[in-house]
Amino acid sequence: MAATIRRRLQRGAASTAVAALVLAALTASQAPGAAEAAGARKQKPAPPADTPIDGGSAYFTDRPPLHRPAPPRDTHGRGQGTPLGTGPAEAGLPATVLAAYKKAASAVGASDPGCRLPWQLLAGIGKVESGQARGGAVDAEGTTLQPILGPQLNGHGFARITDTDGGRYDGDLTHDRAVGPMQFIPSTWSNGGLDGTGWGADGNGDGKKDPNNVFDAALAAGRYLCAGGRDLSDQDDLDRAILGYNNSEDYLRTVLSWYTFYRHGTHEVPDGRGVLPVHRGDAGTSGGDRTGSAHHDHASGTQGRKPGKDGSGTGKPGKGRPNQPGKPGGSGTGDTPGGTGTPKPKPTPEKPAPESPTGPARLTALERVGDKDLSATAGTEFAASPRVRAKDAAGKAVAGAPVRFDLPASTGARFPGDATTVTVTTDKDGLATAPTLRAGDKAGAFTIRATAVGRTAPAVAFGATVKAKPAPKADKLARTSDKELTATAGQAFAEDAVEIEATYQGKIAAGAAVTATMVTDDPKKPVENDKGPYFKDPEATGDDKDEPVRTLTGLTTDADGLLKLPKIYTDMHAGTFLLRLTTADGAVLTVKLKVAAPAGS
């Protein structure tokens, strides 16, 4: 699929027929001069280097109906745009998804007019990659209501891409997964662009680049398709752009069939009412919660059908089987435009077909492993992680099942990468263990939930407690200066006149609590003095802000174990006074404060 493949595809008779059929349809509908401009190009750009979109994830293989849609009558005064009305079900595009495609094509057209990106191409890819975001299951901002994740790219039937984002986008800490309506892998989204900053884009102007948002994903896909100076009115450039998404002739034919279908007419349907495709490109898909999909593995060569000798595909064109999609330009009996014969009608399902009762589809229950609740001290890692076992109806372990662990938003605890949600695939023993969990700084209790992705098995809850961090200890206090502390009665001592250092067993005591009290000089029982030097309450206001305060609590040493006392004031009493500093661990430091009488008194 990806552009990591560095060879020119040797197209055979089937590919030539595809190109001729689709190019004829495109040329008839393009602006005057487009064909001439395409023909004048002498050098065709290759796909951008090292920038695969979904790393060999999965795609829908459904083809459009044989009969192309006629645009429904516009009853809302919309003119020549995409009307809102009735028409063939497969021609209906969810409103928000359709708006995202059109907005992306307009934005790319403004920044790169030579590319000639049609929004119908984005729609064709969106159909194949995610079924138009699961039939338009997005919120008002265009973000998918549930994550759309491809299978784990662990090299088993797909490309092998170890985790590149710390689970930030796909919730997987071991391997990457394709994410969102246009199925970007995290590394491509964040750092796979030509300038090294990634293909991620902000298509809805909210200041974020989110692959789960259809506006952002559509704009990113449009820029990728146009990269390298492509002109998509040129058939070779169009093919290369699509093959950059998935280096498969089957994928190319499927996208082109939807692209051509949409160019002959579409209509808008409410979000969530789009037709969901069901046929997958690879029966071996597992591990993701993407609604039906299975990409071919460009890295391992695993595809839905065996490649021909020329590397293009799939056997000879035009030999479609009954009730199976035909090939454009072929002579089979499928339902793809260009086929011949009498196609059998194919019902349009409203929901994806259920998975076969093998692998993760057998999962009926999650079982908690370990009875003890989890606990940790604030700011530290939990010693144990939540763990569950996936089982089928017979009580046997289920391997390869995705399990999602969720933290409540209110807690400060986080998985690696500051994530609150991670997805883990069960191992050969059916076990899924969450990654190391770190407690936040706030003490309290919360619940961790484990759910089987895409299955109806009851969730499993884990209790977790964060204990308050014990107060740092300090068994010794000392001044950092031996300079005599003096002031004149009625005036204040110098700013930060008293600085102390706290240690515990000879080491710096950071965060140690210290109490400062102005005391009498009674050696047997010093008590708080009612005259002489004093502090002011920093939180007092009005008439109270100048009231003397002779005991301060809540003082703490900094990261270096140092503490500078607040400014010390004096009343009109002269003499030598004592400042006593103490800690809960028995450290005591007495500081002398000398107050001189005013001159001439």
Coordinates of C-alpha atoms in Angstrom, one line a residue:
M1 CA 0.0 0.0 0.0
A2 CA 2.5 2.5 1.1
A3 CA 4.9 4.6 -0.7
T4 CA 7.8 2.6 0.8
I5 CA 7.6 0.4 -2.2
R6 CA 10.1 1.8 -4.7
R7 CA 9.3 0.1 -8.0
R8 CA 7.3 1.0 -11.0
L9 CA 4.2 -1.1 -11.3
Q10 CA 4.2 -3.2 -14.5
R11 CA 0.6 -2.9 -15.5
G12 CA -0.9 -5.6 -17.7
A13 CA -3.9 -5.7 -19.9
A14 CA -6.3 -5.3 -17.0
S15 CA -4.6 -2.1 -15.8
T16 CA -4.6 -0.6 -19.3
A17 CA -8.3 -1.3 -19.5
V18 CA -8.9 0.3 -16.1
A19 CA -7.0 3.4 -17.1
A20 CA -8.7 3.8 -20.4
L21 CA -12.2 3.4 -18.9
V22 CA -11.7 5.8 -16.0
L23 CA -9.7 8.4 -18.0
A24 CA -12.5 8.5 -20.6
A25 CA -15.0 9.3 -17.8
L26 CA -12.8 11.9 -16.3
T27 CA -11.9 13.7 -19.5
A28 CA -15.6 14.1 -20.4
S29 CA -16.2 16.0 -17.1
Q30 CA -13.1 18.1 -16.7
A31 CA -12.7 21.7 -17.5
P32 CA -11.5 22.7 -21.0
G33 CA -7.8 22.3 -21.5
A34 CA -7.3 19.8 -18.6
A35 CA -6.6 16.9 -21.0
E36 CA -4.1 19.0 -23.0
A37 CA -2.4 20.1 -19.8
A38 CA -2.1 16.5 -18.6
G39 CA -0.8 15.3 -21.9
A40 CA 1.8 18.0 -21.9
R41 CA 3.5 16.7 -18.7
K42 CA 6.7 14.9 -19.5
Q43 CA 7.8 13.7 -16.1
K44 CA 5.5 12.0 -13.7
P45 CA 6.3 12.5 -10.0
A46 CA 6.7 9.4 -7.8
P47 CA 4.9 9.0 -4.5
P48 CA 6.7 10.9 -1.7
A49 CA 9.5 8.9 -0.1
D50 CA 8.8 7.0 3.1
T51 CA 5.3 8.3 3.6
P52 CA 2.8 5.4 3.8
I53 CA -0.6 6.4 4.9
D54 CA -1.9 3.4 6.8
G55 CA 1.1 1.1 6.9
G56 CA -0.7 -1.8 5.2
S57 CA -3.8 -1.8 7.3
A58 CA -7.2 -2.9 5.9
Y59 CA -9.9 -1.6 3.4
F60 CA -13.4 -2.3 2.2
T61 CA -13.7 -4.1 -1.1
D62 CA -17.4 -3.3 -1.8
R63 CA -18.0 -2.0 -5.3
P64 CA -20.6 0.6 -6.4
P65 CA -23.9 -0.5 -8.1
L66 CA -23.8 -1.3 -11.8
H67 CA -26.3 1.5 -12.6
R68 CA -24.7 4.9 -12.0
P69 CA -26.8 7.4 -10.0
A70 CA -28.7 10.2 -11.6
P71 CA -28.6 13.4 -9.3
P72 CA -31.9 13.6 -7.5
R73 CA -34.1 16.6 -8.1
D74 CA -33.0 19.7 -6.1
T75 CA -36.0 20.8 -4.0
H76 CA -34.1 23.3 -1.9
G77 CA -32.9 25.8 -4.4
R78 CA -29.3 24.6 -4.2
G79 CA -28.6 24.8 -7.9
Q80 CA -25.8 22.6 -9.3
G81 CA -24.2 21.6 -6.0
T82 CA -24.7 18.3 -4.3
P83 CA -28.4 18.2 -3.6
L84 CA -30.2 17.1 -0.5
G85 CA -32.9 14.6 -1.6
T86 CA -33.5 11.0 -2.5
G87 CA -31.6 8.8 -4.8
P88 CA -29.6 5.5 -4.9
A89 CA -28.6 4.6 -1.4
E90 CA -24.9 4.1 -2.3
A91 CA -24.8 7.7 -3.7
G92 CA -25.8 9.2 -0.4
L93 CA -22.9 10.9 1.5
P94 CA -23.3 11.9 5.2
A95 CA -23.6 15.7 5.4
T96 CA -20.6 16.5 7.6
V97 CA -18.4 14.0 5.8
L98 CA -19.4 15.5 2.5
A99 CA -18.7 19.0 3.8
A100 CA -15.3 17.9 4.9
Y101 CA -14.4 16.5 1.5
K102 CA -15.5 19.7 -0.3
K103 CA -13.8 22.0 2.1
A104 CA -10.5 20.0 1.8
A105 CA -10.7 20.1 -2.0
S106 CA -11.3 23.8 -2.0
A107 CA -8.4 24.5 0.4
V108 CA -6.0 22.4 -1.7
G109 CA -7.3 24.0 -4.8
A110 CA -6.4 27.4 -3.4
S111 CA -2.9 26.4 -2.3
D112 CA -2.1 24.0 -5.1
P113 CA -4.4 24.7 -8.1
G114 CA -2.2 22.7 -10.5
C115 CA -3.1 19.5 -8.6
R116 CA -6.8 19.7 -9.7
L117 CA -8.0 17.6 -6.7
P118 CA -11.6 16.6 -7.0
W119 CA -13.5 16.1 -3.8
Q120 CA -15.0 12.9 -5.3
L121 CA -11.5 11.3 -5.1
L122 CA -11.5 12.0 -1.3
A123 CA -15.0 10.4 -1.1
G124 CA -13.8 7.3 -3.0
I125 CA -10.9 6.9 -0.6
G126 CA -13.0 7.6 2.4
K127 CA -15.5 5.0 1.3
V128 CA -12.8 2.3 0.9
E129 CA -10.9 3.3 4.1
S130 CA -13.7 3.7 6.6
G131 CA -17.1 3.5 4.9
Q132 CA -17.4 7.3 5.1
A133 CA -16.5 7.4 8.8
R134 CA -18.9 4.5 9.5
G135 CA -21.7 6.0 7.6
G136 CA -21.2 9.5 9.1
A137 CA -20.9 8.6 12.8
V138 CA -19.4 11.9 13.7
D139 CA -20.2 14.8 16.0
A140 CA -21.0 18.4 14.9
E141 CA -17.3 19.2 14.7
G142 CA -16.6 16.2 12.5
T143 CA -14.9 14.0 15.1
T144 CA -15.8 10.3 15.1
L145 CA -18.1 9.2 17.9
Q146 CA -16.0 6.1 18.4
P147 CA -12.3 5.6 17.5
I148 CA -11.8 4.0 14.0
L149 CA -8.8 1.8 14.4
G150 CA -7.1 -0.6 12.0
P151 CA -5.6 -3.9 13.1
Q152 CA -2.4 -3.9 15.0
L153 CA 0.5 -3.5 12.6
N154 CA 2.6 -6.3 14.1
G155 CA 3.8 -7.9 10.9
H156 CA 1.3 -10.8 10.9
G157 CA -0.5 -10.3 7.7
F158 CA 0.2 -6.6 7.7
A159 CA 3.2 -4.3 7.8
R160 CA 5.3 -4.3 11.1
I161 CA 5.4 -0.8 12.6
T162 CA 6.3 -0.7 16.3
D163 CA 4.8 2.1 18.4
T164 CA 5.8 5.6 17.3
D165 CA 3.3 7.8 19.3
G166 CA 3.3 6.3 22.8
G167 CA -0.4 5.4 22.2
R168 CA -1.4 9.1 21.8
Y169 CA -3.5 8.5 18.7
D170 CA -4.2 4.7 18.6
G171 CA -4.0 3.8 22.2
D172 CA -1.5 1.0 21.4
L173 CA 1.8 1.0 23.2
T174 CA 3.4 -1.9 21.3
H175 CA 2.6 -1.3 17.6
D176 CA 0.9 1.3 15.5
R177 CA -2.6 1.1 14.1
A178 CA -4.2 3.1 11.3
V179 CA -6.4 5.8 12.8
G180 CA -9.5 7.8 11.8
P181 CA -11.8 8.2 8.8
M182 CA -8.9 8.4 6.3
Q183 CA -6.8 5.8 8.2
F184 CA -3.4 7.5 8.9
I185 CA -0.8 5.7 10.9
P186 CA 0.5 7.8 13.7
S187 CA 4.0 8.2 12.4
T188 CA 2.7 9.4 9.0
W189 CA 0.4 11.8 10.7
S190 CA 2.9 13.3 13.1
N191 CA 6.3 13.1 11.3
G192 CA 6.0 11.5 7.9
G193 CA 5.6 14.6 5.8
L194 CA 8.1 16.0 3.2
D195 CA 9.4 18.5 5.7
G196 CA 9.6 16.0 8.6
T197 CA 6.7 17.5 10.5
G198 CA 4.0 15.1 9.4
W199 CA 1.0 15.1 7.1
G200 CA -1.4 16.1 9.9
A201 CA -3.6 19.1 9.2
D202 CA -6.1 21.4 10.9
G203 CA -9.1 21.3 8.5
N204 CA -11.7 22.8 10.8
G205 CA -9.7 25.6 12.2
D206 CA -9.9 24.6 15.8
G207 CA -6.1 24.8 16.3
K208 CA -5.7 21.0 16.6
K209 CA -4.6 18.3 14.2
D210 CA -6.7 15.3 15.0
P211 CA -6.7 12.2 12.7
N212 CA -10.1 11.3 14.2
N213 CA -11.6 14.5 12.8
V214 CA -12.9 14.1 9.2
F215 CA -12.1 17.7 8.3
D216 CA -8.5 17.4 9.5
A217 CA -8.1 13.9 8.0
A218 CA -9.6 14.9 4.6
L219 CA -7.3 17.9 4.3
A220 CA -4.3 15.9 5.2
A221 CA -5.2 13.2 2.6
G222 CA -5.8 15.8 -0.1
R223 CA -2.3 17.3 0.5
Y224 CA -0.8 13.8 0.4
L225 CA -2.5 13.0 -2.9
C226 CA -1.2 16.2 -4.4
A227 CA 2.4 15.9 -3.1
G228 CA 5.3 15.8 -5.5
G229 CA 3.7 18.2 -8.0
R230 CA 1.0 15.8 -9.2
D231 CA -1.7 16.8 -11.6
L232 CA -4.7 14.5 -10.8
S233 CA -6.3 15.2 -14.1
D234 CA -3.4 13.1 -15.5
Q235 CA -4.2 9.4 -15.3
D236 CA -0.7 8.3 -14.4
D237 CA -0.5 10.9 -11.6
L238 CA -4.0 9.9 -10.4
D239 CA -2.9 6.2 -10.3
R240 CA 0.3 7.0 -8.4
A241 CA -1.6 9.1 -5.9
I242 CA -4.0 6.3 -5.1
L243 CA -1.3 3.7 -5.1
G244 CA 0.6 5.8 -2.6
Y245 CA -2.4 5.1 -0.2
N246 CA -2.3 1.4 -0.9
N247 CA 0.2 -0.2 -3.3
S248 CA -2.3 -2.7 -4.7
E249 CA -4.0 -2.9 -8.1
D250 CA -7.2 -4.2 -6.5
Y251 CA -7.2 -1.1 -4.2
L252 CA -6.6 1.1 -7.2
R253 CA -9.5 -0.4 -9.1
T254 CA -11.8 -0.2 -6.1
V255 CA -11.1 3.5 -5.4
L256 CA -11.4 4.4 -9.1
S257 CA -14.8 2.7 -9.3
W258 CA -16.2 4.7 -6.4
Y259 CA -14.5 7.9 -7.7
T260 CA -16.2 7.4 -11.1
F261 CA -19.5 6.5 -9.4
Y262 CA -19.5 9.7 -7.3
R263 CA -18.6 11.9 -10.2
H264 CA -21.9 10.8 -11.9
G265 CA -24.0 12.1 -9.0
T266 CA -24.4 12.1 -5.3
H267 CA -26.8 13.4 -2.7
E268 CA -26.5 14.4 0.9
V269 CA -27.9 12.2 3.7
P270 CA -28.1 12.9 7.5
D271 CA -25.0 12.0 9.5
G272 CA -25.2 8.4 10.7
R273 CA -27.4 7.4 7.8
G274 CA -24.8 6.5 5.2
V275 CA -24.7 3.0 3.8
L276 CA -22.1 0.8 5.6
P277 CA -19.9 -1.5 3.4
V278 CA -19.3 -5.0 4.6
H279 CA -16.8 -6.9 2.4
R280 CA -13.3 -6.9 3.6
G281 CA -10.1 -7.1 1.6
D282 CA -8.4 -9.7 3.9
A283 CA -10.2 -12.4 5.9
G284 CA -7.3 -12.4 8.4
T285 CA -8.1 -9.0 9.9
S286 CA -8.0 -8.9 13.6
G287 CA -7.1 -6.8 16.5
G288 CA -8.8 -3.5 15.6
D289 CA -12.2 -2.0 16.2
R290 CA -12.5 -0.5 12.7
T291 CA -15.8 -1.4 11.3
G292 CA -14.9 -3.9 8.7
S293 CA -11.7 -3.4 6.8
A294 CA -8.6 -5.2 5.8
H295 CA -5.8 -3.7 3.9
H296 CA -3.2 -5.7 2.1
D297 CA 0.3 -5.9 3.5
H298 CA 2.7 -4.1 1.2
A299 CA 5.6 -5.1 3.5
S300 CA 5.0 -8.8 3.6
G301 CA 3.3 -9.3 0.3
T302 CA 0.1 -10.7 1.9
Q303 CA -2.9 -9.8 -0.1
G304 CA -6.5 -10.9 -0.4
R305 CA -5.5 -12.8 -3.7
K306 CA -2.2 -14.0 -4.9
P307 CA -0.2 -11.5 -7.1
G308 CA 0.4 -12.2 -10.7
K309 CA 3.9 -12.6 -12.1
D310 CA 4.0 -8.9 -13.0
G311 CA 3.3 -7.9 -9.4
S312 CA 0.1 -6.1 -10.5
G313 CA -2.4 -8.2 -9.0
T314 CA -4.6 -10.8 -9.2
G315 CA -5.0 -13.0 -12.1
K316 CA -6.7 -12.2 -15.3
P317 CA -9.3 -9.5 -15.6
G318 CA -12.8 -10.0 -16.7
K319 CA -13.5 -13.3 -15.1
G320 CA -15.8 -12.2 -12.4
R321 CA -17.8 -14.8 -10.5
P322 CA -21.6 -14.5 -10.1
N323 CA -22.6 -12.2 -7.3
Q324 CA -19.0 -10.9 -7.0
P325 CA -17.7 -7.5 -7.9
G326 CA -16.5 -7.3 -11.5
K327 CA -13.5 -5.4 -12.8
P328 CA -13.7 -2.1 -14.7
G329 CA -13.2 -2.9 -18.3
G330 CA -13.6 -6.6 -17.8
S331 CA -16.2 -9.0 -19.2
G332 CA -17.3 -10.6 -15.9
T333 CA -20.7 -10.7 -14.4
G334 CA -20.1 -8.4 -11.4
D335 CA -21.8 -5.1 -10.5
T336 CA -18.9 -2.8 -11.4
P337 CA -19.4 -0.3 -14.3
G338 CA -17.7 -1.7 -17.3
G339 CA -18.7 -5.3 -16.7
T340 CA -21.1 -7.1 -19.0
G341 CA -23.8 -9.7 -18.5
T342 CA -26.8 -9.5 -16.2
P343 CA -25.7 -8.6 -12.6
K344 CA -27.7 -10.0 -9.7
P345 CA -29.0 -7.3 -7.3
K346 CA -27.0 -7.0 -4.1
P347 CA -28.9 -5.8 -1.0
T348 CA -27.5 -2.8 0.8
P349 CA -27.1 -3.7 4.5
E350 CA -27.7 -1.0 7.1
K351 CA -25.2 -2.7 9.5
P352 CA -21.9 -4.5 9.0
A353 CA -22.2 -8.2 8.8
P354 CA -21.1 -10.0 12.0
E355 CA -17.7 -11.4 12.3
S356 CA -17.3 -15.1 11.8
P357 CA -17.1 -17.1 15.1
T358 CA -13.3 -17.4 15.0
G359 CA -10.6 -15.4 16.8
P360 CA -11.6 -12.3 18.7
A361 CA -15.2 -12.7 17.5
R362 CA -15.6 -15.7 19.9
L363 CA -15.0 -13.4 22.9
T364 CA -18.0 -13.4 25.2
A365 CA -16.5 -12.4 28.6
L366 CA -13.7 -10.6 30.2
E367 CA -12.4 -12.0 33.5
R368 CA -10.4 -10.0 36.0
V369 CA -7.0 -11.4 36.9
G370 CA -6.0 -10.7 40.5
D371 CA -8.4 -9.8 43.4
K372 CA -6.5 -6.9 45.0
D373 CA -7.3 -3.3 44.3
L374 CA -4.5 -1.2 43.0
S375 CA -2.7 1.4 45.1
A376 CA 0.2 3.8 44.8
T377 CA 1.6 6.9 46.5
A378 CA 1.0 10.2 44.8
G379 CA 3.5 10.9 42.0
T380 CA 4.7 7.3 41.8
E381 CA 4.0 4.3 39.6
F382 CA 1.5 1.6 40.5
A383 CA 3.3 -1.6 41.4
A384 CA 0.7 -3.7 39.5
S385 CA -1.3 -3.1 36.3
P386 CA -4.9 -4.0 35.5
R387 CA -5.1 -7.4 33.8
V388 CA -8.0 -9.3 32.3
R389 CA -8.4 -12.6 30.4
A390 CA -10.7 -12.9 27.4
K391 CA -12.8 -16.0 27.2
D392 CA -15.3 -17.6 24.8
A393 CA -18.6 -19.2 25.7
A394 CA -16.9 -22.4 26.5
G395 CA -14.5 -20.7 28.9
K396 CA -11.5 -21.0 26.7
A397 CA -9.0 -18.2 26.3
V398 CA -9.3 -15.9 23.2
A399 CA -6.1 -14.6 21.7
G400 CA -5.8 -11.5 19.5
A401 CA -8.8 -9.6 21.0
P402 CA -8.4 -5.9 21.5
V403 CA -9.2 -4.7 25.1
R404 CA -9.4 -1.0 26.0
F405 CA -8.5 0.3 29.4
D406 CA -10.1 3.7 30.4
L407 CA -9.2 6.1 33.2
P408 CA -11.8 8.7 34.4
A409 CA -11.0 12.2 33.3
S410 CA -11.1 13.4 36.9
T411 CA -8.1 11.5 38.1
G412 CA -4.5 12.7 37.6
A413 CA -3.3 9.1 36.9
R414 CA -2.1 8.5 33.4
F415 CA -0.8 5.7 31.2
P416 CA 2.5 6.3 29.3
G417 CA 2.3 9.3 26.9
D418 CA -0.1 11.0 29.3
A419 CA -2.9 8.8 27.9
T420 CA -6.2 8.1 29.6
T421 CA -7.1 5.3 27.2
V422 CA -5.0 2.5 25.9
T423 CA -5.9 -0.6 23.8
V424 CA -4.0 -3.8 24.4
T425 CA -4.4 -7.1 22.3
T426 CA -4.7 -10.3 24.3
D427 CA -1.8 -12.7 24.1
K428 CA -1.9 -16.5 23.3
D429 CA -3.2 -17.1 26.8
G430 CA -6.0 -14.6 26.3
L431 CA -4.4 -12.1 28.7
A432 CA -4.4 -8.3 28.2
T433 CA -2.3 -6.3 30.7
A434 CA -2.5 -2.5 30.8
P435 CA 0.8 -0.6 30.6
T436 CA 2.4 0.9 33.7
L437 CA 0.1 3.4 35.4
R438 CA 1.5 6.4 37.1
A439 CA -0.4 8.1 40.0
G440 CA -1.1 11.8 39.9
D441 CA -0.2 14.3 42.7
K442 CA -3.8 14.3 44.1
A443 CA -4.8 11.6 46.7
G444 CA -8.1 9.8 46.2
A445 CA -9.8 6.8 44.7
F446 CA -11.0 6.1 41.2
T447 CA -12.1 3.2 38.9
I448 CA -10.3 1.7 35.9
R449 CA -12.6 0.0 33.3
A450 CA -11.6 -2.7 30.9
T451 CA -13.9 -3.3 27.9
A452 CA -13.7 -5.6 24.9
V453 CA -13.5 -3.5 21.8
G454 CA -16.3 -4.1 19.3
R455 CA -17.9 -6.8 21.5
T456 CA -20.8 -6.8 24.0
A457 CA -19.0 -8.5 26.9
P458 CA -19.6 -6.8 30.2
A459 CA -16.9 -4.4 31.3
V460 CA -14.5 -5.2 34.2
A461 CA -13.8 -2.6 36.9
F462 CA -10.7 -2.2 38.9
G463 CA -10.6 -0.1 42.1
A464 CA -7.5 2.2 42.4
T465 CA -6.3 4.4 45.3
V466 CA -3.7 7.1 45.3
K467 CA -2.3 7.8 48.8
A468 CA -1.0 11.2 49.8
K469 CA 2.7 11.6 49.6
P470 CA 4.3 11.6 53.1
A471 CA 5.7 14.9 54.2
P472 CA 9.5 15.2 53.7
K473 CA 11.6 14.9 56.8
A474 CA 14.1 17.4 58.1
D475 CA 16.2 16.7 61.2
K476 CA 18.5 19.7 61.0
L477 CA 18.2 23.5 60.2
A478 CA 21.0 25.9 59.7
R479 CA 21.4 29.5 58.5
T480 CA 23.1 30.0 55.2
S481 CA 24.9 33.1 56.5
D482 CA 26.5 34.1 59.8
K483 CA 25.9 37.8 59.2
E484 CA 24.4 39.6 62.3
L485 CA 20.8 40.5 61.9
T486 CA 20.0 44.1 63.0
A487 CA 17.3 46.7 62.4
T488 CA 16.2 50.0 63.9
A489 CA 13.0 50.0 66.0
G490 CA 10.0 51.0 63.8
Q491 CA 11.7 49.8 60.6
A492 CA 12.1 46.4 58.9
F493 CA 15.0 44.0 58.6
A494 CA 16.5 43.7 55.1
E495 CA 14.5 41.7 52.5
D496 CA 15.1 37.9 52.8
A497 CA 17.3 38.6 55.8
V498 CA 16.8 35.1 57.2
E499 CA 17.6 32.1 54.9
I500 CA 17.9 28.6 56.2
E501 CA 18.8 25.2 54.8
A502 CA 17.1 21.9 55.9
T503 CA 18.7 18.5 55.7
Y504 CA 17.7 15.0 56.7
Q505 CA 20.4 12.6 57.7
G506 CA 22.9 14.8 55.9
K507 CA 20.9 15.1 52.7
I508 CA 18.9 18.0 51.3
A509 CA 15.4 18.0 52.6
A510 CA 13.2 19.4 49.8
G511 CA 9.6 20.3 50.7
A512 CA 10.1 20.1 54.4
A513 CA 7.5 21.9 56.5
V514 CA 8.9 24.6 58.8
T515 CA 7.3 26.7 61.5
A516 CA 8.7 30.2 62.5
T517 CA 7.8 31.8 65.8
M518 CA 9.0 34.9 67.6
V519 CA 9.5 33.7 71.2
T520 CA 10.5 35.0 74.6
D521 CA 14.0 34.4 76.0
D522 CA 12.8 32.1 78.8
P523 CA 15.2 29.1 78.5
K524 CA 12.9 26.7 80.2
K525 CA 9.7 27.4 78.3
P526 CA 9.9 29.8 75.4
V527 CA 6.5 31.1 74.4
E528 CA 5.3 33.4 71.6
N529 CA 6.4 37.0 72.2
D530 CA 3.8 39.8 72.2
K531 CA 6.3 42.5 71.4
G532 CA 9.4 43.1 69.2
P533 CA 9.9 41.8 65.6
Y534 CA 6.9 40.4 63.7
F535 CA 5.6 39.2 60.3
K536 CA 2.6 40.3 58.3
D537 CA -0.2 38.0 57.1
P538 CA 0.3 37.9 53.3
E539 CA -3.4 37.0 52.8
A540 CA -4.8 39.7 55.1
T541 CA -6.6 42.7 53.5
G542 CA -7.9 46.1 54.6
D543 CA -7.1 47.1 58.2
D544 CA -5.9 43.6 59.0
K545 CA -3.0 43.6 56.6
D546 CA -0.7 45.5 59.0
E547 CA -1.6 43.4 62.1
P548 CA 1.5 41.8 63.6
V549 CA 1.8 38.0 63.2
R550 CA 4.4 36.3 65.3
T551 CA 3.9 32.7 64.2
L552 CA 4.0 31.5 60.6
T553 CA 3.1 27.9 59.6
G554 CA 3.0 26.3 56.2
L555 CA 6.5 27.3 55.2
T556 CA 8.3 24.7 53.1
T557 CA 11.8 24.4 51.7
D558 CA 12.4 24.5 48.0
A559 CA 13.9 21.8 45.8
D560 CA 17.4 22.7 47.1
G561 CA 16.2 22.4 50.8
L562 CA 16.3 26.3 51.2
L563 CA 13.8 28.6 52.7
K564 CA 13.8 32.4 52.7
L565 CA 11.6 33.8 55.4
P566 CA 9.1 36.6 54.6
K567 CA 10.0 40.2 55.5
I568 CA 10.4 40.9 59.2
Y569 CA 9.1 44.1 60.7
T570 CA 9.7 45.7 64.1
D571 CA 7.7 47.8 66.6
M572 CA 9.1 50.5 68.8
H573 CA 10.7 48.0 71.3
A574 CA 14.5 47.8 71.2
G575 CA 16.6 44.9 72.4
T576 CA 17.6 41.4 71.4
F577 CA 14.8 39.1 70.3
L578 CA 14.6 35.4 69.4
L579 CA 13.2 33.8 66.3
R580 CA 12.6 30.0 66.7
L581 CA 12.4 27.7 63.7
T582 CA 11.2 24.1 64.1
T583 CA 10.2 21.0 62.1
A584 CA 8.0 18.0 62.9
D585 CA 11.0 15.8 63.1
G586 CA 12.6 17.7 66.1
A587 CA 14.9 20.1 64.3
V588 CA 15.2 23.4 66.1
L589 CA 17.1 26.6 65.1
T590 CA 17.1 29.8 67.2
V591 CA 18.1 33.1 65.5
K592 CA 18.9 36.3 67.3
L593 CA 17.3 39.5 66.0
K594 CA 18.8 42.8 67.3
V595 CA 16.7 45.9 67.3
A596 CA 18.4 49.2 68.0
A597 CA 16.6 52.2 69.5
P598 CA 16.0 55.1 67.1
A599 CA 18.6 57.8 67.0
G600 CA 18.1 60.6 69.6
S601 CA 15.6 58.6 71.7

